[in-house]
Coordinates of C-alpha atoms in Angstrom, one line a residue:
M1 CA 45.7 12.5 24.7
K2 CA 46.0 9.1 26.5
L3 CA 46.5 5.6 24.1
G4 CA 45.2 2.2 25.4
S5 CA 48.1 1.3 27.6
G6 CA 48.4 4.9 29.3
V7 CA 51.5 6.0 27.4
S8 CA 50.7 9.6 25.3
P9 CA 52.3 9.5 21.8
S10 CA 54.1 12.9 22.3
F11 CA 56.4 11.0 25.5
V12 CA 57.1 7.8 22.5
T13 CA 58.3 10.7 20.4
E14 CA 59.9 12.2 22.4
Q15 CA 62.2 9.1 23.7
Q16 CA 62.4 8.1 20.2
I17 CA 64.1 11.5 19.4
R18 CA 66.6 11.0 22.5
Q19 CA 67.6 7.3 20.9
L20 CA 68.3 9.2 17.6
E21 CA 70.2 12.0 19.2
R22 CA 72.3 9.5 21.3
K23 CA 72.9 7.8 17.7
L24 CA 73.8 10.9 16.2
R25 CA 76.5 11.8 19.4
A26 CA 77.9 8.2 18.8
K27 CA 78.5 8.8 15.3
E28 CA 79.8 11.9 15.7
E29 CA 82.6 10.6 18.2
R30 CA 83.4 7.5 16.2
I31 CA 84.3 10.8 13.5
I32 CA 86.1 12.5 15.7
V33 CA 88.3 9.4 16.4
L34 CA 88.6 8.9 12.9
E35 CA 89.8 12.4 12.0
T36 CA 92.2 12.0 14.8
E37 CA 93.1 8.8 13.6
N38 CA 93.7 10.2 9.9
A39 CA 95.4 13.4 11.5
L40 CA 98.3 10.9 13.2
L41 CA 98.6 9.0 10.1
H42 CA 99.1 12.1 7.8
L43 CA 102.0 13.3 10.6
K44 CA 103.2 9.3 10.4
L45 CA 103.2 9.8 6.5
A46 CA 105.1 13.0 6.8
K47 CA 107.9 12.1 9.0
N48 CA 108.5 8.7 7.2
Q49 CA 108.3 10.8 4.1
G50 CA 111.4 12.9 5.7
I51 CA 113.0 9.8 7.0
I52 CA 113.0 8.8 3.4
R53 CA 114.6 11.9 1.8
N54 CA 117.5 11.9 4.6
S55 CA 118.0 8.6 3.9
S56 CA 119.9 7.8 0.7
A57 CA 121.6 4.6 1.4
E58 CA 118.6 2.5 1.4
N59 CA 118.9 -1.0 -0.1
S60 CA 116.9 -2.2 -2.9
F61 CA 114.8 -4.2 -0.4
A62 CA 114.4 -1.3 2.1
Y63 CA 113.0 0.9 -0.9
Y64 CA 110.7 -1.6 -1.8
N65 CA 109.1 -2.1 1.5
K66 CA 108.7 1.6 1.6
K67 CA 106.9 1.9 -1.0
K68 CA 104.6 -0.6 -0.4
F69 CA 103.8 0.7 3.0
H70 CA 103.2 4.1 1.7
G71 CA 100.6 2.6 -1.1
T72 CA 98.7 0.9 2.0
A73 CA 98.7 3.6 4.1
K74 CA 97.6 5.8 1.0
S75 CA 94.5 2.9 0.6
I76 CA 93.7 3.2 4.1
V77 CA 93.3 6.8 3.7
I78 CA 91.1 6.8 0.7
Q79 CA 89.0 3.8 2.6
L80 CA 88.3 6.0 5.8
H81 CA 87.9 9.4 3.7
R82 CA 85.0 7.3 2.0
A83 CA 83.5 5.7 5.1
I84 CA 83.6 9.3 6.8
Q85 CA 81.6 10.8 3.5
K86 CA 79.0 7.6 4.2
L87 CA 78.8 8.5 7.8
K88 CA 77.9 12.1 7.2
Q89 CA 75.2 11.4 4.4
D90 CA 74.0 8.8 6.9
M91 CA 73.6 11.2 9.9
Q92 CA 71.9 13.7 7.3
N93 CA 69.3 10.6 6.3
L94 CA 68.8 10.0 10.2
R95 CA 68.2 13.7 10.6
L96 CA 65.7 14.2 7.6
S97 CA 63.9 11.2 8.9
A98 CA 63.7 12.3 12.2
L99 CA 62.2 15.6 11.3
Q100 CA 59.8 13.5 9.1
F101 CA 59.1 10.9 11.5
S102 CA 58.6 14.4 13.8
R103 CA 55.8 15.9 11.4
D104 CA 54.1 12.6 10.8
L105 CA 53.6 11.6 14.4
H106 CA 52.1 15.5 15.5
Q107 CA 50.2 15.1 12.0
G108 CA 48.5 11.2 13.7
E109 CA 47.6 13.2 17.0
S110 CA 45.5 15.5 14.8
F111 CA 43.9 12.4 13.1
L112 CA 43.3 10.0 16.2
H113 CA 42.1 13.1 17.7
Q114 CA 39.7 13.3 14.9
I115 CA 38.7 9.9 15.0
L116 CA 38.2 9.8 18.5
L117 CA 35.7 12.7 18.1
A118 CA 33.8 11.0 15.2
V119 CA 33.6 7.9 17.5
Q120 CA 32.0 9.8 20.3
K121 CA 29.8 11.4 17.4
L122 CA 29.0 8.1 16.2
Q123 CA 28.2 6.4 19.8
L124 CA 25.7 9.5 20.3
H125 CA 24.1 8.6 17.3
N126 CA 23.9 5.1 18.4
E127 CA 22.3 5.9 21.1
A128 CA 19.9 8.7 19.4
M129 CA 18.9 5.8 16.6
E130 CA 18.0 3.3 19.7
T131 CA 15.8 5.7 21.3
F132 CA 14.3 6.7 17.9
Q133 CA 14.3 3.0 17.0
I134 CA 12.5 2.0 20.7
K135 CA 9.8 5.0 20.0
T136 CA 9.2 3.4 16.4
L137 CA 8.4 0.2 17.8
E138 CA 6.0 1.7 20.3
L139 CA 4.8 3.8 17.4
E140 CA 4.1 0.7 15.6
Q141 CA 2.6 -1.5 17.8
S142 CA 0.3 1.0 19.0
L143 CA -0.5 1.4 15.4
H144 CA -1.5 -2.4 14.8
E145 CA -3.3 -1.8 17.8
V146 CA -5.3 1.0 16.4
N147 CA -5.8 -0.9 13.6
E148 CA -7.0 -4.1 15.2
R149 CA -9.4 -1.8 17.4
Y150 CA -10.7 0.0 13.8
K151 CA -10.8 -3.8 12.2
E152 CA -12.8 -5.2 15.3
E153 CA -15.1 -1.6 15.4
K154 CA -15.5 -1.9 11.5
Q155 CA -16.3 -5.4 12.1
R156 CA -19.1 -4.8 14.8
R157 CA -20.5 -1.6 12.7
K158 CA -20.7 -4.0 10.0
V159 CA -22.7 -6.9 12.1
L160 CA -24.9 -4.1 13.3
H161 CA -25.6 -2.9 10.2
N162 CA -26.3 -6.5 9.1
S163 CA -28.7 -7.0 12.0
L164 CA -30.2 -3.4 11.5
L165 CA -31.0 -4.4 7.9
E166 CA -32.4 -8.1 8.7
L167 CA -35.0 -6.0 11.4
R168 CA -35.7 -3.6 9.1
G169 CA -35.9 -6.2 6.4
N170 CA -33.9 -3.8 3.6
I171 CA -32.6 -5.7 0.5
R172 CA -28.7 -5.5 1.0
V173 CA -27.1 -3.9 -2.3
H174 CA -23.7 -4.2 -3.1
C175 CA -22.1 -2.5 -6.2
R176 CA -18.5 -3.5 -8.6
I177 CA -17.2 -1.2 -11.1
R178 CA -15.6 -3.3 -13.9
P179 CA -12.1 -2.2 -15.6
L180 CA -12.0 -0.3 -18.5
L181 CA -11.9 -2.6 -21.8
P182 CA -11.3 -2.2 -25.5
F183 CA -14.5 -1.9 -26.4
D184 CA -15.0 1.0 -24.7
A185 CA -12.7 3.0 -26.9
A186 CA -14.6 4.8 -29.7
P187 CA -13.1 7.5 -32.2
E188 CA -15.5 9.9 -31.4
E189 CA -16.0 12.6 -28.5
S190 CA -18.2 14.5 -26.6
V191 CA -17.7 17.8 -25.7
T192 CA -18.9 20.3 -22.4
K193 CA -19.0 23.8 -22.7
D194 CA -15.5 23.8 -20.1
R195 CA -13.7 21.1 -21.4
Q196 CA -13.6 17.8 -24.2
I197 CA -14.4 14.6 -22.4
S198 CA -13.2 10.9 -23.9
I199 CA -15.7 8.5 -24.2
S200 CA -13.4 5.9 -22.9
E201 CA -12.6 8.6 -19.8
N202 CA -12.8 6.6 -16.4
V203 CA -15.7 8.6 -14.6
I204 CA -17.0 6.2 -12.3
C205 CA -14.5 5.2 -9.1
A206 CA -14.4 3.9 -5.6
T207 CA -13.4 6.3 -2.9
D208 CA -13.6 3.9 -0.4
D209 CA -15.0 0.2 0.2
E210 CA -19.0 2.0 0.5
T211 CA -18.4 4.8 -1.5
I212 CA -18.8 5.8 -5.2
L213 CA -18.0 9.0 -6.9
V214 CA -19.4 9.4 -10.5
K215 CA -17.9 12.3 -12.4
C216 CA -21.2 13.7 -14.5
S217 CA -20.3 15.1 -17.4
R218 CA -23.1 14.6 -20.2
P219 CA -23.5 16.8 -23.3
G220 CA -25.6 19.7 -22.0
H221 CA -25.4 18.9 -18.2
A222 CA -22.9 21.1 -15.9
L223 CA -20.4 19.1 -14.2
I224 CA -21.5 17.7 -11.6
N225 CA -20.0 15.1 -8.8
K226 CA -22.3 12.3 -7.5
T227 CA -21.5 10.1 -4.4
Y228 CA -23.7 6.7 -3.8
Q229 CA -23.3 4.9 -0.6
F230 CA -23.9 1.1 -0.5
E231 CA -23.3 -1.7 1.7
R232 CA -20.3 -2.7 0.0
V233 CA -18.2 -1.2 -3.3
Y234 CA -15.8 -3.2 -5.1
S235 CA -12.8 -1.1 -7.5
T236 CA -11.6 -2.0 -10.6
S237 CA -8.7 -4.1 -9.0
D238 CA -11.0 -6.0 -6.5
S239 CA -10.8 -10.0 -7.9
Q240 CA -13.3 -12.4 -7.9
V241 CA -12.1 -14.1 -4.7
T242 CA -13.1 -10.2 -2.5
V243 CA -16.2 -10.2 -4.1
F244 CA -17.2 -13.6 -2.7
E245 CA -16.1 -13.0 0.9
D246 CA -19.1 -11.1 1.0
V247 CA -21.4 -13.0 -0.7
S248 CA -20.4 -16.8 1.6
P249 CA -21.9 -15.5 4.9
L250 CA -25.3 -15.5 3.7
L251 CA -24.5 -18.9 2.7
T252 CA -24.4 -20.0 6.1
S253 CA -27.4 -18.2 6.5
L254 CA -29.0 -21.0 4.2
L255 CA -27.9 -23.7 5.9
D256 CA -29.4 -22.3 9.2
G257 CA -32.7 -21.9 7.4
Y258 CA -32.9 -18.9 5.7
N259 CA -33.9 -18.5 2.0
V260 CA -31.5 -16.7 0.1
C261 CA -31.0 -15.1 -3.5
I262 CA -28.4 -13.3 -5.0
M263 CA -28.8 -11.3 -8.2
A264 CA -26.6 -9.4 -10.5
Y265 CA -27.9 -6.2 -12.1
G266 CA -26.7 -3.7 -14.6
Q267 CA -26.6 -2.7 -18.5
T268 CA -25.2 -4.8 -21.0
G269 CA -21.3 -5.8 -20.9
S270 CA -21.3 -4.3 -17.5
G271 CA -19.9 -7.3 -16.1
K272 CA -22.4 -9.2 -14.5
T273 CA -22.6 -12.6 -16.5
Y274 CA -18.5 -12.3 -15.5
T275 CA -19.3 -11.6 -11.9
M276 CA -22.3 -14.4 -11.2
L277 CA -20.3 -17.2 -13.7
G278 CA -16.8 -16.2 -14.3
P279 CA -14.7 -15.7 -17.8
Q280 CA -16.7 -17.1 -21.0
L281 CA -14.9 -19.0 -23.6
E282 CA -15.7 -20.1 -27.2
N283 CA -19.3 -19.4 -26.1
S284 CA -19.1 -21.5 -23.5
F285 CA -18.4 -21.6 -19.6
H286 CA -15.7 -23.8 -18.2
F287 CA -15.6 -24.1 -14.9
S288 CA -11.8 -25.7 -14.3
V289 CA -9.6 -25.5 -11.6
D290 CA -7.0 -23.8 -14.0
D291 CA -9.5 -20.7 -13.9
E292 CA -10.4 -21.2 -10.1
A293 CA -8.9 -17.6 -9.4
E294 CA -11.9 -16.5 -12.1
L295 CA -14.6 -18.1 -11.1
G296 CA -18.0 -16.0 -10.3
I297 CA -20.2 -16.4 -7.5
I298 CA -22.3 -19.2 -8.3
P299 CA -19.5 -22.0 -8.8
R300 CA -17.6 -20.5 -5.6
A301 CA -21.4 -20.7 -3.9
S302 CA -21.9 -24.5 -4.9
K303 CA -18.4 -25.2 -3.6
E304 CA -19.3 -23.3 -0.6
V305 CA -22.6 -24.8 0.2
F306 CA -21.4 -28.6 -0.9
R307 CA -18.4 -28.0 1.7
L308 CA -20.8 -27.0 4.5
L309 CA -23.3 -30.1 3.6
S310 CA -20.3 -32.5 3.9
E311 CA -20.1 -31.6 7.7
K312 CA -23.5 -32.8 8.2
P313 CA -24.1 -36.4 8.8
P314 CA -24.5 -38.9 5.6
G315 CA -28.0 -39.2 4.6
S316 CA -29.4 -36.1 6.4
H317 CA -29.9 -33.9 3.7
W318 CA -30.2 -33.9 -0.6
V319 CA -29.7 -31.0 -2.9
E320 CA -32.3 -30.7 -5.7
V321 CA -31.4 -27.7 -9.1
S322 CA -33.7 -26.2 -11.5
V323 CA -32.7 -24.1 -13.8
V324 CA -34.9 -21.6 -15.8
E325 CA -34.4 -18.5 -18.1
V326 CA -37.0 -15.8 -18.9
Y327 CA -37.3 -14.8 -22.5
N328 CA -39.6 -12.5 -23.9
N329 CA -41.7 -12.5 -21.1
E330 CA -41.9 -16.6 -21.0
V331 CA -40.3 -19.0 -18.4
F332 CA -38.4 -21.7 -20.1
D333 CA -37.1 -24.8 -18.2
L334 CA -33.6 -25.4 -19.4
L335 CA -33.3 -29.1 -18.0
A336 CA -37.0 -30.0 -19.4
K337 CA -35.9 -33.0 -21.7
D338 CA -38.1 -34.5 -24.7
N339 CA -38.7 -38.2 -25.2
S340 CA -35.1 -38.9 -26.6
G341 CA -33.6 -37.3 -23.0
R342 CA -32.4 -34.2 -25.0
L343 CA -33.1 -30.9 -23.6
N344 CA -35.3 -28.9 -25.1
G345 CA -35.8 -25.8 -23.1
T346 CA -39.6 -26.3 -22.2
K347 CA -42.0 -23.3 -22.0
R348 CA -43.4 -23.5 -18.5
G349 CA -46.3 -21.3 -16.6
I350 CA -45.9 -19.6 -13.4
M351 CA -48.9 -19.2 -10.9
T352 CA -49.2 -18.8 -7.3
N353 CA -50.0 -21.5 -5.0
K354 CA -52.1 -21.6 -2.1
E355 CA -49.3 -20.3 0.5
G356 CA -48.9 -17.1 -1.6
K357 CA -45.5 -18.4 -3.1
S358 CA -44.9 -18.0 -6.9
D359 CA -44.9 -21.4 -8.5
I360 CA -43.7 -23.0 -12.0
P361 CA -45.9 -26.4 -12.3
L362 CA -43.8 -29.5 -14.0
L363 CA -40.6 -27.3 -13.3
T364 CA -37.4 -29.9 -13.9
Y365 CA -35.7 -30.5 -10.7
E366 CA -32.2 -32.3 -10.6
P367 CA -31.1 -34.0 -8.0
V368 CA -26.9 -33.3 -7.2
E369 CA -24.3 -34.5 -5.1
D370 CA -21.5 -32.7 -5.5
T371 CA -20.1 -29.4 -7.0
V372 CA -19.1 -31.3 -10.5
E373 CA -22.6 -32.4 -11.1
F374 CA -24.1 -28.6 -10.2
L375 CA -21.7 -27.1 -12.6
E376 CA -22.7 -29.4 -15.3
L377 CA -26.2 -28.4 -14.8
V378 CA -25.5 -24.8 -15.0
K379 CA -23.4 -25.5 -18.2
Q380 CA -26.3 -27.4 -20.0
G381 CA -29.1 -24.6 -19.2
L382 CA -26.3 -21.9 -20.4
Q383 CA -25.6 -23.7 -23.9
L384 CA -29.5 -23.1 -24.1
R385 CA -30.0 -19.6 -23.0
A386 CA -30.8 -17.2 -25.5
K387 CA -27.7 -15.1 -26.6
H388 CA -27.1 -12.7 -30.0
P389 CA -24.5 -9.9 -30.2
T390 CA -25.1 -6.3 -30.6
L391 CA -22.8 -3.1 -30.9
V392 CA -22.2 -3.1 -27.3
H393 CA -21.5 -6.6 -26.4
T394 CA -20.3 -9.3 -28.9
D395 CA -22.1 -12.3 -26.7
S396 CA -25.2 -10.6 -25.1
S397 CA -27.3 -12.6 -23.0
R398 CA -31.0 -11.6 -24.1
S399 CA -32.7 -13.7 -21.2
H400 CA -33.1 -13.7 -17.2
F401 CA -31.2 -16.8 -16.1
V402 CA -32.0 -17.9 -12.7
I403 CA -30.6 -20.7 -11.2
T404 CA -32.5 -22.4 -8.1
L405 CA -30.8 -24.2 -5.1
T406 CA -32.9 -26.6 -3.2
I407 CA -31.7 -28.1 0.0
T408 CA -34.0 -30.4 2.2
I409 CA -32.7 -31.0 5.7
K410 CA -34.2 -34.0 7.8
A411 CA -34.8 -33.3 11.6
A412 CA -32.3 -35.0 13.9
S413 CA -34.7 -37.6 15.2
E414 CA -35.7 -38.9 11.8
D415 CA -34.2 -42.4 11.1
D416 CA -35.4 -43.4 7.7
F417 CA -35.0 -40.6 5.6
A418 CA -34.4 -41.0 2.1
P419 CA -34.5 -38.6 -1.0
P420 CA -37.2 -39.3 -3.5
W421 CA -34.9 -40.3 -6.1
A422 CA -33.2 -43.5 -3.8
G423 CA -34.0 -47.0 -3.7
D424 CA -35.2 -49.2 -6.6
R425 CA -35.8 -46.7 -9.5
S426 CA -36.2 -49.2 -11.8
S427 CA -39.6 -50.3 -9.9
Q428 CA -40.3 -46.4 -9.6
K429 CA -39.8 -46.0 -12.6
L430 CA -37.6 -42.8 -11.8
G431 CA -34.9 -41.5 -13.8
K432 CA -32.4 -38.9 -13.1
G433 CA -33.7 -35.3 -14.6
H434 CA -37.2 -36.6 -15.6
F435 CA -38.2 -39.1 -13.2
F436 CA -40.5 -36.4 -11.3
T437 CA -41.4 -33.0 -11.2
S438 CA -41.4 -30.5 -8.3
P439 CA -41.7 -31.9 -5.5
Y440 CA -42.8 -28.5 -4.2
S441 CA -45.2 -27.6 -7.2
S442 CA -48.6 -27.1 -6.7
R443 CA -49.5 -30.0 -9.2
A444 CA -46.9 -32.5 -8.2
S445 CA -46.8 -35.5 -10.0
S446 CA -47.8 -39.0 -9.1
P447 CA -44.5 -40.4 -8.0
A448 CA -43.9 -37.3 -5.4
Q449 CA -47.2 -37.8 -4.0
L450 CA -46.3 -41.5 -3.3
F451 CA -43.0 -40.2 -1.4
R452 CA -44.8 -37.8 0.9
E453 CA -47.4 -40.4 1.7
S454 CA -44.5 -43.2 2.6
V455 CA -42.7 -40.6 5.2
G456 CA -45.9 -39.8 6.6
R457 CA -45.5 -37.6 9.3
L458 CA -41.9 -35.8 9.0
K459 CA -39.9 -33.3 10.3
R460 CA -37.7 -31.3 7.5
M461 CA -36.5 -27.9 6.7
R462 CA -36.2 -26.7 3.0
T463 CA -34.4 -23.9 1.8
K464 CA -33.9 -22.3 -1.6
L465 CA -30.8 -20.6 -3.1
Q466 CA -31.9 -18.3 -5.8
L467 CA -29.2 -17.3 -7.9
V468 CA -30.0 -14.4 -10.9
D469 CA -28.1 -13.4 -13.7
L470 CA -30.3 -10.7 -14.9
A471 CA -30.5 -9.5 -18.7
G472 CA -28.6 -6.5 -19.2
S473 CA -30.5 -3.1 -19.9
E474 CA -28.9 -1.1 -22.9
C475 CA -30.5 1.9 -25.4
V476 CA -31.4 1.2 -28.3
G477 CA -29.7 3.5 -30.4
M478 CA -26.6 2.2 -28.9
S479 CA -26.8 -1.4 -29.0
G480 CA -28.1 -0.8 -32.9
V481 CA -30.9 -3.8 -32.6
T482 CA -33.3 -4.4 -35.0
G483 CA -36.1 -7.1 -36.2
S484 CA -36.4 -10.0 -33.3
L485 CA -33.3 -8.4 -31.2
L486 CA -35.3 -5.0 -30.9
R487 CA -38.5 -6.9 -29.5
E488 CA -35.8 -8.9 -27.2
T489 CA -34.6 -5.4 -25.9
S490 CA -37.9 -4.0 -25.4
F491 CA -38.8 -7.2 -23.1
I492 CA -35.3 -7.1 -21.4
N493 CA -36.1 -3.3 -20.4
R494 CA -39.8 -3.9 -19.9
S495 CA -39.0 -6.5 -17.1
L496 CA -36.3 -4.4 -15.5
S497 CA -38.6 -1.6 -15.9
A498 CA -40.9 -3.7 -13.9
L499 CA -38.6 -4.7 -11.1
A500 CA -38.1 -1.2 -10.4
D501 CA -41.9 -0.4 -10.0
V502 CA -42.4 -3.5 -7.8
L503 CA -39.5 -2.3 -5.5
G504 CA -40.8 1.6 -5.8
A505 CA -44.0 0.3 -4.9
I506 CA -42.7 -1.9 -1.7
S507 CA -40.7 1.1 -0.5
E508 CA -43.6 3.3 -1.0
Q509 CA -45.9 1.1 0.6
H510 CA -48.4 -0.1 -1.9
S511 CA -51.4 -1.7 -0.9
H512 CA -50.7 -3.5 -4.1
I513 CA -47.3 -5.0 -5.5
P514 CA -47.6 -5.3 -9.3
Y515 CA -45.4 -8.7 -9.3
R516 CA -47.3 -10.1 -11.9
N517 CA -46.8 -6.9 -14.4
S518 CA -43.6 -9.1 -15.5
K519 CA -42.9 -12.8 -15.3
L520 CA -39.5 -12.2 -13.8
T521 CA -41.3 -10.4 -10.8
H522 CA -43.6 -12.9 -10.4
L523 CA -40.6 -15.3 -10.5
L524 CA -38.9 -13.5 -8.0
Q525 CA -41.7 -12.5 -6.0
D526 CA -40.6 -14.3 -3.1
A527 CA -37.1 -13.3 -3.2
I528 CA -37.9 -9.4 -3.7
G529 CA -40.8 -8.9 -1.1
G530 CA -40.6 -12.0 0.9
D531 CA -38.7 -13.3 3.9
A532 CA -35.6 -14.3 2.0
K533 CA -32.1 -12.6 2.2
L534 CA -31.8 -10.9 -1.3
L535 CA -28.4 -9.1 -2.4
V536 CA -28.5 -7.3 -4.9
V537 CA -24.9 -6.8 -6.9
L538 CA -25.0 -4.1 -9.0
C539 CA -22.4 -3.7 -12.0
V540 CA -21.5 -0.7 -13.6
S541 CA -18.9 0.3 -16.5
P542 CA -16.5 3.4 -15.4
S543 CA -16.5 4.5 -19.0
Q544 CA -18.3 7.9 -20.0
K545 CA -19.5 6.3 -22.8
Y546 CA -22.5 4.3 -20.7
I547 CA -22.5 7.3 -18.2
T548 CA -26.2 7.2 -18.8
E549 CA -26.9 3.5 -18.3
S550 CA -24.6 3.5 -14.8
L551 CA -26.4 6.3 -13.4
Q552 CA -29.8 4.6 -13.9
T553 CA -27.9 1.4 -12.6
L554 CA -27.0 3.3 -9.4
G555 CA -30.3 4.8 -8.8
F556 CA -32.0 1.8 -9.4
G557 CA -29.7 0.1 -6.7
S558 CA -30.6 3.3 -4.5
R559 CA -34.1 2.3 -4.9
A560 CA -33.3 -1.2 -3.8
Q561 CA -31.6 -0.2 -0.7
Q562 CA -34.7 1.9 0.9
V563 CA -36.8 -1.1 0.6
Q564 CA -38.3 -2.2 4.0
R565 CA -40.0 -5.4 3.9
G566 CA -40.3 -8.0 6.7
H567 CA -37.2 -9.2 8.0
A568 CA -35.7 -12.5 6.7
K569 CA -37.2 -15.3 8.4
K570 CA -35.8 -19.0 9.3
R571 CA -37.5 -21.7 8.0
N572 CA -38.3 -23.4 10.7
E573 CA -38.6 -27.7 10.2
L574 CA -41.4 -28.1 8.4
M575 CA -44.0 -30.9 9.4
L576 CA -45.5 -32.9 6.5
N577 CA -48.3 -34.3 6.9
K578 CA -50.8 -35.7 3.9
S579 CA -54.0 -35.4 6.3
K580 CA -53.4 -31.8 6.7

């Protein structure tokens, strides 16, 4: 085995052994010399002793010198003997060290050989690892490309699907599953033949973003699994942001000239109001920046609409808002004010105008310029909305809540455009909120007519965004309502049943559609059967406790998405001319 300089370890060992052997021989020769000298000294000592014995006439001085010499010789001999013993011990130690060094060197060669083998294996492993890393990068790149193509194809499929829905005039249906909440739990349990089912068990879940799985385990029924397909399904973990991401494209369509309606449908306590508005605290809604992540569709939609409008030239548009509720099959204007300027929730009638559109004469429209003003009006309307606690929900909404945001945009060639509240309000005797009634009503008040006459021949495009938080359907036995609340529940269920009847009649292409069977369907006639883009957000609970109501909601959604209407029409620039 060669080292770095080309000299093998065995050669070095042999050289060191030879050096030790030379040192050993030198020591041995030195020992022999010392032994010889010692022998000579012994001989001299013996000779001197003989001379001493034969000489008896030595004087005292000679005798002293002889004795001194004898002591010196004896001391030298002792020192030489000790030196010889030490040399012998050193030689023995050198022999032992040489043997140990030889053994260590042999063992070191073995270790070095093992290390070299390990280094070679490590180099092979590194080469294999580099190969695997290259293959991994290639696979990751390939997976990324496949995912990108999948996303593109999925988006393309969704675009094509939406285009098909628009061409067929279908209603878009999304479904949201809320998480299990504390009031879902209850001590009692229902039992099937095969197993015991907790009424708070999670029996509804999203298998993907388009499919819902329902474990139908009702008393007296066999256990079956049902699946429902919708355009979009939101699981319990999906946020408000995720829900709004699929809503925001409709707002772009709104400014492109399409009417849009977004409504939430489901039983009481299923999350409709949370989806549409956001969290409810202390019987009032707070649209603060701190709760921005929890904001629902309505505040987010207003923010997006005004953001889109901000990109248009100043003075090219105006926005108006109306807020109504349908309570006990009556329509109430929640922005109407009495003579002292206080909101009083005035009851209004509903009719069909000459164009065949539903209309509410004398309905209050408030002009708004930004999201803050819009949300303030929404909050005022919510304070008047009918709410009562039930066994299902402690703050159950007892009415259908409808917000209409109307946008009027002038044509690019119009130079002297101004909204009806612009200019000298004092001379017109107009005031914000009650200076005029709906300019779109068949019974418009005189100031609105004067405005129409003042603009003469005017090109403008008008679109409506309707945001609807429906009252929740509920089982009378489960909600525990009595008296007036029982009457409210009856009206709620009848209006929702009328909504289902209308959808059924449209899907079966009946010659007569029973819009007027309920004030709710009459009010939403343009959105349901007209040319608006309609999105229904189904809200369901995952609990076994509400399985019957959830199945009813999912069945409603399945019927709704089968409805085929005339495809959504763009609101082309309207020519308003009083002479016409």
